[in-house]
Amino acid sequence: MEENEFFGEKTFQHYCAEFIKHSQKIGDGWEWRASKDCSDGYMCKTHFQVKNGTAVSHQGTSDHVQTFLPVEEALDPPLDDLEVNETTTAAEVIKYEYHVLYSCSYQVPVLYFRASFLDGRPLALKDIWEGVHECYKMRLLQGPWDTITQQEHPILGQPFFVLHPCKTSEFMTPVLKNSQKINRNVNYITSWLSMVGPAVGLNVPLSYATAASQDEGNVDGQDSSIERKSLEEH
């Protein structure tokens, strides 16, 4: 399908369905959640990381730099929440929640996110920023990431951080034009999330882009009902 910087909610759901399909193949944890009236919904992922103020996760990293290690790397074998609280001393486990919603006003996806310790204590935005890998920080400081604010989740009614969509079209337009120039099929959600995710500690595996380039499907009225059913099943 031809990618545009603006699109409708049915197209958004199509992109999400394709993204979730690949997520299931690689076990990346993304799923679709419908709202109570089932008229809309959002794509979401929850994962846990260990915040360690003394351990070194990468060679050459200062002992004084806080590093965020994936739970699967830091805890072997995997532990449940109670075991984590009882056995970790210098480290604390953080729960990250990422929600991708559709903005009717801007006609683009929006990333909502929040993070908290297992005891329920929320992380401030500056704490989340500390978890961003050093290789991203300089680039992100000069990008559209300065539009992060705290707002009420439009479906859950709870406070979340959100990357405001006012600049989404600005940085996505060159990406889409380039893909059209080289006649390469892309999934808007994949390209967009790959750009905004690292700003808040969310990385998108490269295999998503490979899967998108191989997807030659398109969105039309006949497909929309099938896609909606698929999303609701997830």
mmCIF file of C-alpha atoms in Angstrom:
data_model
loop_
_atom_site.group_PDB
_atom_site.id
_atom_site.type_symbol
_atom_site.label_atom_id
_atom_site.label_comp_id
_atom_site.label_asym_id
_atom_site.label_seq_id
_atom_site.Cartn_x
_atom_site.Cartn_y
_atom_site.Cartn_z
ATOM 1 C CA MET A 1 0.000 0.000 0.000
ATOM 2 C CA GLU A 2 1.082 3.570 -0.503
ATOM 3 C CA GLU A 3 2.261 5.130 2.751
ATOM 4 C CA ASN A 4 1.018 8.604 3.697
ATOM 5 C CA GLU A 5 1.937 10.786 6.651
ATOM 6 C CA PHE A 6 -1.769 11.035 7.525
ATOM 7 C CA PHE A 7 -4.233 8.131 7.543
ATOM 8 C CA GLY A 8 -7.537 6.945 8.995
ATOM 9 C CA GLU A 9 -8.213 4.683 11.952
ATOM 10 C CA LYS A 10 -8.880 1.624 9.778
ATOM 11 C CA THR A 11 -5.460 1.996 8.208
ATOM 12 C CA PHE A 12 -3.970 2.439 11.687
ATOM 13 C CA GLN A 13 -5.572 -0.839 12.757
ATOM 14 C CA HIS A 14 -4.194 -2.547 9.660
ATOM 15 C CA TYR A 15 -0.651 -1.388 10.483
ATOM 16 C CA CYS A 16 -1.102 -2.565 14.077
ATOM 17 C CA ALA A 17 -2.455 -5.964 12.978
ATOM 18 C CA GLU A 18 0.606 -6.523 10.780
ATOM 19 C CA PHE A 19 2.928 -5.341 13.547
ATOM 20 C CA ILE A 20 1.292 -7.646 16.124
ATOM 21 C CA LYS A 21 1.413 -10.566 13.708
ATOM 22 C CA HIS A 22 5.200 -10.316 13.562
ATOM 23 C CA SER A 23 5.417 -9.662 17.308
ATOM 24 C CA GLN A 24 3.727 -12.993 17.936
ATOM 25 C CA LYS A 25 6.216 -14.749 15.669
ATOM 26 C CA ILE A 26 9.222 -13.415 17.595
ATOM 27 C CA GLY A 27 7.597 -13.295 21.050
ATOM 28 C CA ASP A 28 7.973 -9.535 21.446
ATOM 29 C CA GLY A 29 4.882 -9.127 23.635
ATOM 30 C CA TRP A 30 2.737 -6.645 21.676
ATOM 31 C CA GLU A 31 -1.036 -7.163 21.727
ATOM 32 C CA TRP A 32 -4.265 -5.371 20.872
ATOM 33 C CA ARG A 33 -6.724 -4.255 23.539
ATOM 34 C CA ALA A 34 -10.209 -3.126 22.578
ATOM 35 C CA SER A 35 -12.052 -0.451 24.518
ATOM 36 C CA LYS A 36 -15.212 -1.375 26.422
ATOM 37 C CA ASP A 37 -17.541 -0.402 23.586
ATOM 38 C CA CYS A 38 -15.201 -2.085 21.044
ATOM 39 C CA SER A 39 -15.384 0.945 18.765
ATOM 40 C CA ASP A 40 -11.652 1.500 19.065
ATOM 41 C CA GLY A 41 -8.639 0.229 20.975
ATOM 42 C CA TYR A 42 -4.881 0.382 21.222
ATOM 43 C CA MET A 43 -1.724 -1.660 20.789
ATOM 44 C CA CYS A 44 0.226 -2.277 23.969
ATOM 45 C CA LYS A 45 3.262 -3.961 25.491
ATOM 46 C CA THR A 46 4.411 -4.455 29.082
ATOM 47 C CA HIS A 47 7.921 -5.491 30.002
ATOM 48 C CA PHE A 48 10.264 -5.434 32.979
ATOM 49 C CA GLN A 49 13.817 -4.203 33.359
ATOM 50 C CA VAL A 50 16.285 -4.168 36.214
ATOM 51 C CA LYS A 51 17.620 -0.779 37.232
ATOM 52 C CA ASN A 52 21.095 -1.325 38.629
ATOM 53 C CA GLY A 53 23.058 1.590 40.043
ATOM 54 C CA THR A 54 26.357 -0.286 40.488
ATOM 55 C CA ALA A 55 26.608 -3.115 37.972
ATOM 56 C CA VAL A 56 28.205 -2.605 34.575
ATOM 57 C CA SER A 57 26.251 -3.948 31.601
ATOM 58 C CA HIS A 58 28.593 -2.827 28.824
ATOM 59 C CA GLN A 59 32.364 -2.924 28.712
ATOM 60 C CA GLY A 60 33.804 0.491 29.384
ATOM 61 C CA THR A 61 30.714 1.858 31.127
ATOM 62 C CA SER A 62 31.432 3.825 34.282
ATOM 63 C CA ASP A 63 30.433 2.231 37.589
ATOM 64 C CA HIS A 64 28.671 5.475 38.455
ATOM 65 C CA VAL A 65 26.382 5.395 35.416
ATOM 66 C CA GLN A 66 22.970 3.881 35.995
ATOM 67 C CA THR A 67 22.295 1.132 33.507
ATOM 68 C CA PHE A 68 19.081 -0.672 32.602
ATOM 69 C CA LEU A 69 19.397 -4.379 31.963
ATOM 70 C CA PRO A 70 16.689 -6.573 30.448
ATOM 71 C CA VAL A 71 15.271 -8.866 33.113
ATOM 72 C CA GLU A 72 16.099 -11.937 31.071
ATOM 73 C CA GLU A 73 19.782 -10.900 31.056
ATOM 74 C CA ALA A 74 20.009 -9.750 34.654
ATOM 75 C CA LEU A 75 18.031 -12.539 36.331
ATOM 76 C CA ASP A 76 18.861 -16.181 35.681
ATOM 77 C CA PRO A 77 16.667 -18.112 36.129
ATOM 78 C CA PRO A 78 13.602 -15.822 35.772
ATOM 79 C CA LEU A 79 12.064 -14.781 39.068
ATOM 80 C CA ASP A 80 8.554 -13.756 40.000
ATOM 81 C CA ASP A 81 7.818 -10.365 41.572
ATOM 82 C CA LEU A 82 8.145 -11.620 45.159
ATOM 83 C CA GLU A 83 11.432 -13.390 44.511
ATOM 84 C CA VAL A 84 12.802 -10.295 42.802
ATOM 85 C CA ASN A 85 12.000 -8.149 45.834
ATOM 86 C CA GLU A 86 13.605 -10.662 48.192
ATOM 87 C CA THR A 87 16.791 -11.401 46.283
ATOM 88 C CA THR A 88 17.843 -8.229 44.481
ATOM 89 C CA THR A 89 19.814 -5.772 46.571
ATOM 90 C CA ALA A 90 21.510 -3.172 44.378
ATOM 91 C CA ALA A 91 18.941 -3.588 41.650
ATOM 92 C CA GLU A 92 15.256 -2.719 41.375
ATOM 93 C CA VAL A 93 12.792 -4.055 38.849
ATOM 94 C CA ILE A 94 10.847 -1.522 36.806
ATOM 95 C CA LYS A 95 7.607 -2.190 34.970
ATOM 96 C CA TYR A 96 7.273 -0.376 31.625
ATOM 97 C CA GLU A 97 3.966 0.001 29.820
ATOM 98 C CA TYR A 98 3.806 1.220 26.212
ATOM 99 C CA HIS A 99 0.499 2.008 24.487
ATOM 100 C CA VAL A 100 0.084 3.029 20.846
ATOM 101 C CA LEU A 101 -3.183 4.862 20.152
ATOM 102 C CA TYR A 102 -4.647 6.627 17.143
ATOM 103 C CA SER A 103 -5.069 10.409 17.199
ATOM 104 C CA CYS A 104 -8.164 11.471 15.298
ATOM 105 C CA SER A 105 -7.049 15.103 15.498
ATOM 106 C CA TYR A 106 -3.611 14.566 13.974
ATOM 107 C CA GLN A 107 -4.417 11.363 12.027
ATOM 108 C CA VAL A 108 -1.226 9.678 13.207
ATOM 109 C CA PRO A 109 -0.296 7.190 15.966
ATOM 110 C CA VAL A 110 0.544 8.430 19.463
ATOM 111 C CA LEU A 111 2.833 6.773 22.016
ATOM 112 C CA TYR A 112 1.638 6.736 25.627
ATOM 113 C CA PHE A 113 3.906 5.235 28.264
ATOM 114 C CA ARG A 114 4.543 4.982 31.984
ATOM 115 C CA ALA A 115 6.936 3.190 34.299
ATOM 116 C CA SER A 116 6.852 2.182 37.944
ATOM 117 C CA PHE A 117 8.683 0.041 40.467
ATOM 118 C CA LEU A 118 7.072 -3.206 41.581
ATOM 119 C CA ASP A 119 5.820 -1.531 44.763
ATOM 120 C CA GLY A 120 3.846 0.950 42.650
ATOM 121 C CA ARG A 121 6.163 3.953 42.897
ATOM 122 C CA PRO A 122 6.059 5.787 39.535
ATOM 123 C CA LEU A 123 9.161 6.929 37.695
ATOM 124 C CA ALA A 124 9.568 10.550 36.733
ATOM 125 C CA LEU A 125 10.423 11.430 33.146
ATOM 126 C CA LYS A 126 14.022 12.192 34.121
ATOM 127 C CA ASP A 127 14.327 8.688 35.588
ATOM 128 C CA ILE A 128 13.076 7.158 32.348
ATOM 129 C CA TRP A 129 15.581 9.282 30.413
ATOM 130 C CA GLU A 130 18.398 7.774 32.499
ATOM 131 C CA GLY A 131 17.445 4.410 31.054
ATOM 132 C CA VAL A 132 18.009 5.522 27.466
ATOM 133 C CA HIS A 133 21.216 4.052 26.071
ATOM 134 C CA GLU A 134 24.064 6.544 25.694
ATOM 135 C CA CYS A 135 24.309 5.909 21.947
ATOM 136 C CA TYR A 136 20.848 7.458 21.495
ATOM 137 C CA LYS A 137 21.001 10.422 23.854
ATOM 138 C CA MET A 138 22.827 12.998 21.718
ATOM 139 C CA ARG A 139 20.605 12.334 18.710
ATOM 140 C CA LEU A 140 17.419 12.332 20.753
ATOM 141 C CA LEU A 141 18.198 15.642 22.433
ATOM 142 C CA GLN A 142 17.925 17.354 19.051
ATOM 143 C CA GLY A 143 14.861 15.492 17.765
ATOM 144 C CA PRO A 144 11.094 15.729 18.319
ATOM 145 C CA TRP A 145 11.470 14.125 21.739
ATOM 146 C CA ASP A 146 11.135 17.457 23.556
ATOM 147 C CA THR A 147 7.349 17.219 23.093
ATOM 148 C CA ILE A 148 6.901 14.628 25.854
ATOM 149 C CA THR A 149 4.253 15.675 28.362
ATOM 150 C CA GLN A 150 1.976 14.014 30.910
ATOM 151 C CA GLN A 151 -1.676 13.587 29.995
ATOM 152 C CA GLU A 152 -4.695 11.463 30.821
ATOM 153 C CA HIS A 153 -4.913 8.252 28.819
ATOM 154 C CA PRO A 154 -7.953 8.784 26.512
ATOM 155 C CA ILE A 155 -9.267 5.251 27.073
ATOM 156 C CA LEU A 156 -8.059 4.306 30.562
ATOM 157 C CA GLY A 157 -8.420 7.755 32.128
ATOM 158 C CA GLN A 158 -5.106 7.341 33.978
ATOM 159 C CA PRO A 159 -2.013 9.586 33.909
ATOM 160 C CA PHE A 160 0.536 8.606 31.245
ATOM 161 C CA PHE A 161 3.463 10.288 29.596
ATOM 162 C CA VAL A 162 2.791 10.958 25.923
ATOM 163 C CA LEU A 163 4.929 11.927 22.957
ATOM 164 C CA HIS A 164 2.758 14.669 21.492
ATOM 165 C CA PRO A 165 1.897 13.995 17.817
ATOM 166 C CA CYS A 166 2.315 17.608 16.671
ATOM 167 C CA LYS A 167 5.726 16.834 15.098
ATOM 168 C CA THR A 168 5.060 13.305 13.924
ATOM 169 C CA SER A 169 4.275 14.263 10.336
ATOM 170 C CA GLU A 170 7.357 16.493 10.226
ATOM 171 C CA PHE A 171 9.851 13.706 10.899
ATOM 172 C CA MET A 172 7.911 10.901 9.217
ATOM 173 C CA THR A 173 7.363 12.589 5.850
ATOM 174 C CA PRO A 174 11.029 12.216 4.717
ATOM 175 C CA VAL A 175 11.003 8.546 5.775
ATOM 176 C CA LEU A 176 7.870 7.789 3.748
ATOM 177 C CA LYS A 177 9.027 9.751 0.713
ATOM 178 C CA ASN A 178 12.305 7.861 0.689
ATOM 179 C CA SER A 179 10.535 4.495 0.879
ATOM 180 C CA GLN A 180 8.348 5.497 -2.073
ATOM 181 C CA LYS A 181 11.385 6.692 -4.001
ATOM 182 C CA ILE A 182 13.090 3.320 -3.729
ATOM 183 C CA ASN A 183 9.765 1.496 -4.116
ATOM 184 C CA ARG A 184 10.033 -0.165 -0.724
ATOM 185 C CA ASN A 185 6.982 -1.222 1.258
ATOM 186 C CA VAL A 186 7.061 -0.103 4.905
ATOM 187 C CA ASN A 187 4.776 -0.363 7.891
ATOM 188 C CA TYR A 188 4.186 3.139 9.248
ATOM 189 C CA ILE A 189 3.961 1.860 12.837
ATOM 190 C CA THR A 190 7.282 0.045 12.485
ATOM 191 C CA SER A 191 9.121 3.062 11.061
ATOM 192 C CA TRP A 192 7.549 5.507 13.509
ATOM 193 C CA LEU A 193 8.039 3.350 16.605
ATOM 194 C CA SER A 194 11.650 2.666 15.625
ATOM 195 C CA MET A 195 12.259 6.407 15.744
ATOM 196 C CA VAL A 196 10.347 7.414 18.865
ATOM 197 C CA GLY A 197 10.749 4.250 20.952
ATOM 198 C CA PRO A 198 14.439 4.638 21.897
ATOM 199 C CA ALA A 199 13.646 7.989 23.513
ATOM 200 C CA VAL A 200 11.732 6.151 26.233
ATOM 201 C CA GLY A 201 13.702 2.911 26.434
ATOM 202 C CA LEU A 202 11.714 0.966 23.843
ATOM 203 C CA ASN A 203 13.624 -0.719 21.047
ATOM 204 C CA VAL A 204 12.094 -2.315 17.957
ATOM 205 C CA PRO A 205 13.941 -5.381 16.587
ATOM 206 C CA LEU A 206 15.217 -5.056 13.035
ATOM 207 C CA SER A 207 13.148 -8.054 11.950
ATOM 208 C CA TYR A 208 10.014 -5.864 12.013
ATOM 209 C CA ALA A 209 11.386 -3.789 9.145
ATOM 210 C CA THR A 210 12.272 -6.922 7.204
ATOM 211 C CA ALA A 211 8.771 -8.289 7.687
ATOM 212 C CA ALA A 212 7.224 -4.984 6.582
ATOM 213 C CA SER A 213 9.236 -4.910 3.365
ATOM 214 C CA GLN A 214 7.930 -8.370 2.495
ATOM 215 C CA ASP A 215 4.301 -7.480 3.179
ATOM 216 C CA GLU A 216 2.542 -6.583 -0.033
ATOM 217 C CA GLY A 217 -0.959 -6.437 1.406
ATOM 218 C CA ASN A 218 -3.171 -3.350 1.127
ATOM 219 C CA VAL A 219 -6.086 -1.837 2.999
ATOM 220 C CA ASP A 220 -9.538 -1.534 1.498
ATOM 221 C CA GLY A 221 -13.115 -1.772 2.664
ATOM 222 C CA GLN A 222 -13.221 -5.543 2.266
ATOM 223 C CA ASP A 223 -10.151 -6.045 4.441
ATOM 224 C CA SER A 224 -11.159 -3.727 7.285
ATOM 225 C CA SER A 225 -13.690 -6.058 8.924
ATOM 226 C CA ILE A 226 -11.228 -8.950 8.790
ATOM 227 C CA GLU A 227 -8.492 -6.830 10.337
ATOM 228 C CA ARG A 228 -10.777 -5.587 13.104
ATOM 229 C CA LYS A 229 -11.732 -9.168 13.962
ATOM 230 C CA SER A 230 -8.062 -10.165 14.040
ATOM 231 C CA LEU A 231 -7.194 -7.257 16.331
ATOM 232 C CA GLU A 232 -10.012 -8.026 18.745
ATOM 233 C CA GLU A 233 -8.901 -11.653 18.975
ATOM 234 C CA HIS A 234 -5.490 -10.481 20.171
#
